[in-house]
Short mmCIF file of C-alpha atoms and ligand atoms in Angstrom, two decimals:
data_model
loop_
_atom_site.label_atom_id
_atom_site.label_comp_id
_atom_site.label_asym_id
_atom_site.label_seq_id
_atom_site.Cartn_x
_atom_site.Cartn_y
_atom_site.Cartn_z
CA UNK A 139 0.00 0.00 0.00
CA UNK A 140 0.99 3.57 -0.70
CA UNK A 141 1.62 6.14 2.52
CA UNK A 142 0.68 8.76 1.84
CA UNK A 143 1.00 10.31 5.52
CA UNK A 144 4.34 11.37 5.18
CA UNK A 145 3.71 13.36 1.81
CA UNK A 146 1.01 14.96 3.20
CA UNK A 147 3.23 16.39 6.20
CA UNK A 148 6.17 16.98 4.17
CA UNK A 149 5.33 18.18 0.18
CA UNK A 150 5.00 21.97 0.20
CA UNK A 151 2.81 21.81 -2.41
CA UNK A 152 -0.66 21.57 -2.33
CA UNK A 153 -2.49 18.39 -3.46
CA UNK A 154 -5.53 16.53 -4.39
CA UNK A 155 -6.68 12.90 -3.37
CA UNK A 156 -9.21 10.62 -4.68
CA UNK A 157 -11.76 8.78 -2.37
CA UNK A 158 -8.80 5.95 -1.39
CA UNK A 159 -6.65 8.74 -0.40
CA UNK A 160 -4.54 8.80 -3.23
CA UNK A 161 -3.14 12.09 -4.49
CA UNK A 162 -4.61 12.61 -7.98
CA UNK A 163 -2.98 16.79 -8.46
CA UNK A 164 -0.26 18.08 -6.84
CA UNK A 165 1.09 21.81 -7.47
CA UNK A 166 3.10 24.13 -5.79
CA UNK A 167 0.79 26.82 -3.35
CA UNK A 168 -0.62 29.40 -5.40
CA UNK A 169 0.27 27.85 -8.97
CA UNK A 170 -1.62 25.63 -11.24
CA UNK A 171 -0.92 21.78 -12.12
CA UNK A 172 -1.68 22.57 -16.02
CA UNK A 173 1.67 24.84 -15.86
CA UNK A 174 4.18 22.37 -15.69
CA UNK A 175 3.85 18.23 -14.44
CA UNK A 176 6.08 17.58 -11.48
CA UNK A 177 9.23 16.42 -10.26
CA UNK A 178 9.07 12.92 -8.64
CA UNK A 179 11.37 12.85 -5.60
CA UNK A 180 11.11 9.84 -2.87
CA UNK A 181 13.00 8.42 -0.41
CA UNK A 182 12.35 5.98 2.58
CA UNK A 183 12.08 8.86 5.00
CA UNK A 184 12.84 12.50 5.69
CA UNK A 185 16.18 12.25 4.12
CA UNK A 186 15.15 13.32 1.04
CA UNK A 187 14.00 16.53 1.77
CA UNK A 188 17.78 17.69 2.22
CA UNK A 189 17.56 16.92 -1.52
CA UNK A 190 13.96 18.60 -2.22
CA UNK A 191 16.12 21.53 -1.01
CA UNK A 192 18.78 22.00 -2.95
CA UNK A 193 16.94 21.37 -5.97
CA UNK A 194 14.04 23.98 -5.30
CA UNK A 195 17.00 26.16 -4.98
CA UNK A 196 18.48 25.33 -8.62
CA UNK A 197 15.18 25.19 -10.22
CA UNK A 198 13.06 27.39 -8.79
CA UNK A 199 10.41 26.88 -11.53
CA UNK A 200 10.13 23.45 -11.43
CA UNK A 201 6.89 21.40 -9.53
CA UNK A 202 7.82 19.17 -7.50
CA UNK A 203 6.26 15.70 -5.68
CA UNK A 204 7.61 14.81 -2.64
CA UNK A 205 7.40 11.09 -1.30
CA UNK A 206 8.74 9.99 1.89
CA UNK A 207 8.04 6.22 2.88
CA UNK A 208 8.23 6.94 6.91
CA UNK A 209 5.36 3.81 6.90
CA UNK A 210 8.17 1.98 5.68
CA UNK A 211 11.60 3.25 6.89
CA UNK A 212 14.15 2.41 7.47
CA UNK A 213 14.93 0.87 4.23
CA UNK A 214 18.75 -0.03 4.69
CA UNK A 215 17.92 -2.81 6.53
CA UNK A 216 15.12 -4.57 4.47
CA UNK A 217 15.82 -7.29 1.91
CA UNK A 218 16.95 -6.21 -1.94
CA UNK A 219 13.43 -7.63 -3.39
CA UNK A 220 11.28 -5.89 -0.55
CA UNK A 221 12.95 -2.13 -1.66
CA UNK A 222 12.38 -2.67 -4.72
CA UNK A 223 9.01 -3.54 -4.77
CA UNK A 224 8.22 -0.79 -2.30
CA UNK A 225 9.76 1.34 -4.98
CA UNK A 226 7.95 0.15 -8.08
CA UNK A 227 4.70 1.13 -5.71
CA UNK A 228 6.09 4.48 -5.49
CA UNK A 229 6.76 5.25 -9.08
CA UNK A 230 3.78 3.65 -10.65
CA UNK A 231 1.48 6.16 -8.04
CA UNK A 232 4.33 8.80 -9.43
CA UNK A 233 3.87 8.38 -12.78
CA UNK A 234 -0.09 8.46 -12.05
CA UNK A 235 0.67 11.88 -10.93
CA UNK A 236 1.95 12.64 -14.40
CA UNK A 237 5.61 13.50 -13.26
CA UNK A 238 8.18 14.07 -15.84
CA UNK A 239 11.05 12.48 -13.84
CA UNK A 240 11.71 10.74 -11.03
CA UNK A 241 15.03 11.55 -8.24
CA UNK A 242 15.68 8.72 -6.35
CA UNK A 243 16.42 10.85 -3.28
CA UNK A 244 18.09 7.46 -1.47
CA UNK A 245 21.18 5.93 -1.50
CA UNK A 246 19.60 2.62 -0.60
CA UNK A 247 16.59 2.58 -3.23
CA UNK A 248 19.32 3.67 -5.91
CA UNK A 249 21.32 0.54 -4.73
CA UNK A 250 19.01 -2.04 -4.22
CA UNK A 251 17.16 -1.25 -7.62
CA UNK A 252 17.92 1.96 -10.08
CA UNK A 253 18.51 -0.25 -13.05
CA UNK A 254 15.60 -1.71 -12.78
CA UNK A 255 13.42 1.13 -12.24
CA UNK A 256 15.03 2.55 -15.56
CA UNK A 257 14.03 -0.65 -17.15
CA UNK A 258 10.83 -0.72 -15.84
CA UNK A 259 9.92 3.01 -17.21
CA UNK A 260 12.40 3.77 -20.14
CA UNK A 261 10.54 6.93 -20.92
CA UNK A 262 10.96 8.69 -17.50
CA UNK A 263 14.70 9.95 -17.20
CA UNK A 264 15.21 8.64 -13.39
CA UNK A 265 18.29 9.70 -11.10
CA UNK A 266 19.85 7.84 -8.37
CA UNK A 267 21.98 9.00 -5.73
CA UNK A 268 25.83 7.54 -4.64
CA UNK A 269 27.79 7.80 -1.98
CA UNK A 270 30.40 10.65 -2.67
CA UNK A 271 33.35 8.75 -2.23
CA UNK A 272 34.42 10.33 -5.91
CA UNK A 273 34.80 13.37 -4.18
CA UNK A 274 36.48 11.98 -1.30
CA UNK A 275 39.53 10.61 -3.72
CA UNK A 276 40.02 13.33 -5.44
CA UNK A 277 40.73 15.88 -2.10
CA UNK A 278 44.52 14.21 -3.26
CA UNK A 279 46.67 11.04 -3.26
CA UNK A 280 46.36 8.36 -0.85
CA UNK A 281 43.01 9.72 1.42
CA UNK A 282 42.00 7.86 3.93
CA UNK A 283 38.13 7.63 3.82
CA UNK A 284 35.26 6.56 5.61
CA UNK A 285 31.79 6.16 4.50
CA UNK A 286 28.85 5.84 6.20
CA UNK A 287 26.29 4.71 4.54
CA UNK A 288 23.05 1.99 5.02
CA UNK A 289 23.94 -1.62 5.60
CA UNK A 290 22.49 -1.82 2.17
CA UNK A 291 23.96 0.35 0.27
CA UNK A 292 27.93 -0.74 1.89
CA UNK A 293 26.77 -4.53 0.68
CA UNK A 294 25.20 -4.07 -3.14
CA UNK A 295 27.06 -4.43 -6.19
CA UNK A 296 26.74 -1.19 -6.82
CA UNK A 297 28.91 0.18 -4.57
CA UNK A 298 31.27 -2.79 -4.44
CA UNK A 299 31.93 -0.97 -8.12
CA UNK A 300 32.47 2.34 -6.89
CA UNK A 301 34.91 0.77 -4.55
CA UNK A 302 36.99 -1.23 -7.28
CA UNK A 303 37.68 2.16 -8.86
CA UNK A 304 39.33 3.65 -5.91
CA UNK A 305 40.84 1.59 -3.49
CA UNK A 306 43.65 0.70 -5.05
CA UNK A 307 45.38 3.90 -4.67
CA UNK A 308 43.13 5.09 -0.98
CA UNK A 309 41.95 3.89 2.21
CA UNK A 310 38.52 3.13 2.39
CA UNK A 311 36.37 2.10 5.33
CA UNK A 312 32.60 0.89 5.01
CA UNK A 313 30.72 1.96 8.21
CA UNK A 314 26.86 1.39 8.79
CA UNK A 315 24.82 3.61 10.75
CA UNK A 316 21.77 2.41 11.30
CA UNK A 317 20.85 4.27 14.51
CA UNK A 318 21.25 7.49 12.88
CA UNK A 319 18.19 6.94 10.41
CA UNK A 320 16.33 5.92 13.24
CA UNK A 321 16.84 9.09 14.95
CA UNK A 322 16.12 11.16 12.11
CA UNK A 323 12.93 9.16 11.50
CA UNK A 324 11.61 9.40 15.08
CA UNK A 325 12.57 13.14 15.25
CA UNK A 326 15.59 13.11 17.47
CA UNK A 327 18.00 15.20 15.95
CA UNK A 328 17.96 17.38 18.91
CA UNK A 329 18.74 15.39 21.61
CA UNK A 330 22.37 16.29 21.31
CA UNK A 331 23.67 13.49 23.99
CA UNK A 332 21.87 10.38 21.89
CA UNK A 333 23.60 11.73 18.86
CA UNK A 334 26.76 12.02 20.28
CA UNK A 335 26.66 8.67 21.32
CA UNK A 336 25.54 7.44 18.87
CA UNK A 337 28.29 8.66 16.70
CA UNK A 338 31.04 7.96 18.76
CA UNK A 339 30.32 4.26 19.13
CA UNK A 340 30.11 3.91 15.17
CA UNK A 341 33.55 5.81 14.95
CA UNK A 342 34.97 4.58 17.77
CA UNK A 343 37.28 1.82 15.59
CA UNK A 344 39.00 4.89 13.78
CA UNK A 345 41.62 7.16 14.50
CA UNK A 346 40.14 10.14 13.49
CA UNK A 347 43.77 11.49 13.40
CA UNK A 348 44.17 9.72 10.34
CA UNK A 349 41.15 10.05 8.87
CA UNK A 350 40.88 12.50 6.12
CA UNK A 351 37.50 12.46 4.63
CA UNK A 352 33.78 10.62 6.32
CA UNK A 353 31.24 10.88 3.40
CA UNK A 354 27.57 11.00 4.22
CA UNK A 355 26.74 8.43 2.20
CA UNK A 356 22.69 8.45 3.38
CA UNK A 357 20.62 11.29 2.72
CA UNK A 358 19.20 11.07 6.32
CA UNK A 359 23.00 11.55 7.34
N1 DGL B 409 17.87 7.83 3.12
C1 DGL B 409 18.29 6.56 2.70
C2 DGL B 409 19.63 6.58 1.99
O1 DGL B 409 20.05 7.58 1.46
C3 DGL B 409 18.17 5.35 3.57
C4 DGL B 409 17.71 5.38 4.98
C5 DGL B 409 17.00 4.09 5.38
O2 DGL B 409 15.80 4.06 5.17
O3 DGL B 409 17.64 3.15 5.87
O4 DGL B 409 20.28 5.56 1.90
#
């Protein structure tokens, strides 16, 4: 089944649902849907929105959908199959809403199943996210780099790949962190102490010393 909950609270738009709940016309306030079709962006969770953000900001004209699966979160820790049927669910009620692309706001939907979402829908253009450990190996020769990421996302093929093409010449460690999508989900950000913890038991096995990059490979990092 589709949540659609979370969009409610979180889409700045306005929107329209039929009698099951489902939204049938989304636009942002004050504009009309006939204008322009929308932007699909979903992840599991909040985590997305960080990504709703910065692409308001670079195209300000643009509609846009926002779907976060809180019903369903977290995702990194859910079987391959189970993502990626939650995900079909989500674009098939996108592309209902007549978007004209889809951002797979989710570093864990991208790796459990953005190849076959593009197979699925060949006529949507449809963009994953990756961990930025590109950017992390290119600060200079020989970085030492940690990334955080889902259990998922560390253990796909997808970025076992990414891997191969760096770690011959850096350091890379794979750390989950788990707890820290939990927190985010359940609206604990601010409870400084819990975070703090949190983050110094995943990082307690490094010598931060020595460390010269940690990329946020999650978007509800
Ligand atoms: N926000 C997601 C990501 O970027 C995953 C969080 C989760 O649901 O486990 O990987």
């Amino acid at each position: 089944a589709i949540c659609e909950k979370s969009v409610r609270r979180w889409n700045a738009s306005w929107m329209k649902f039929d009698g099951k709940g489902r939204i049938i016309e989304t636009a942002m306030r004050g504009e009309s849907m006939e204008h322009s079709q929308p932007i699909g962006i979903f992840d599991s969770g909040l985590g997305g929105i960080s990504v709703l953000r910065e692409l308001r900001r670079c195209l300000p004209h643009e509609h846009f959908l926002y779907y976060g699966d809180s019903a369903h979160a977290p995702y990194g820790v859910r079987e391959r199959a189970d993502i990626r049927r939650l995900c079909i669910d989500i674009c098939t009620h996108m592309i209902e809403c007549r978007v004209k692309a889809i951002v797979i706001a989710c570093n864990t939907a991208t790796s459990a199943c953005v190849n076959e979402l593009r197979a699925l829908y060949p006529q949507l253009p449809i963009v994953g996210m990756e961990p930025a450990l590109k950017v992390a190996a290119e600060r200079g020769a020989h970085q030492r780099i940690i990334v955080t990421a889902t259990q998922l996302t560390l253990k796909e093929q997808k970025f076992a790949r990414l891997m191969e093409r760096f770690q011959n010449e850096h350091t890379i460690w794979k750390q989950p962190c788990p707890r820290l999508v939990e927190l985010v989900e359940e609206g604990r950000l601010h409870e400084r102490d819990t975070l703090k913890e949190t983050l110094t038991a995943y990082l307690a096995p490094y010598d931060l010393t020595q460390v010269d990059s940690i990329v946020l490979g999650c978007t509800h990092f």
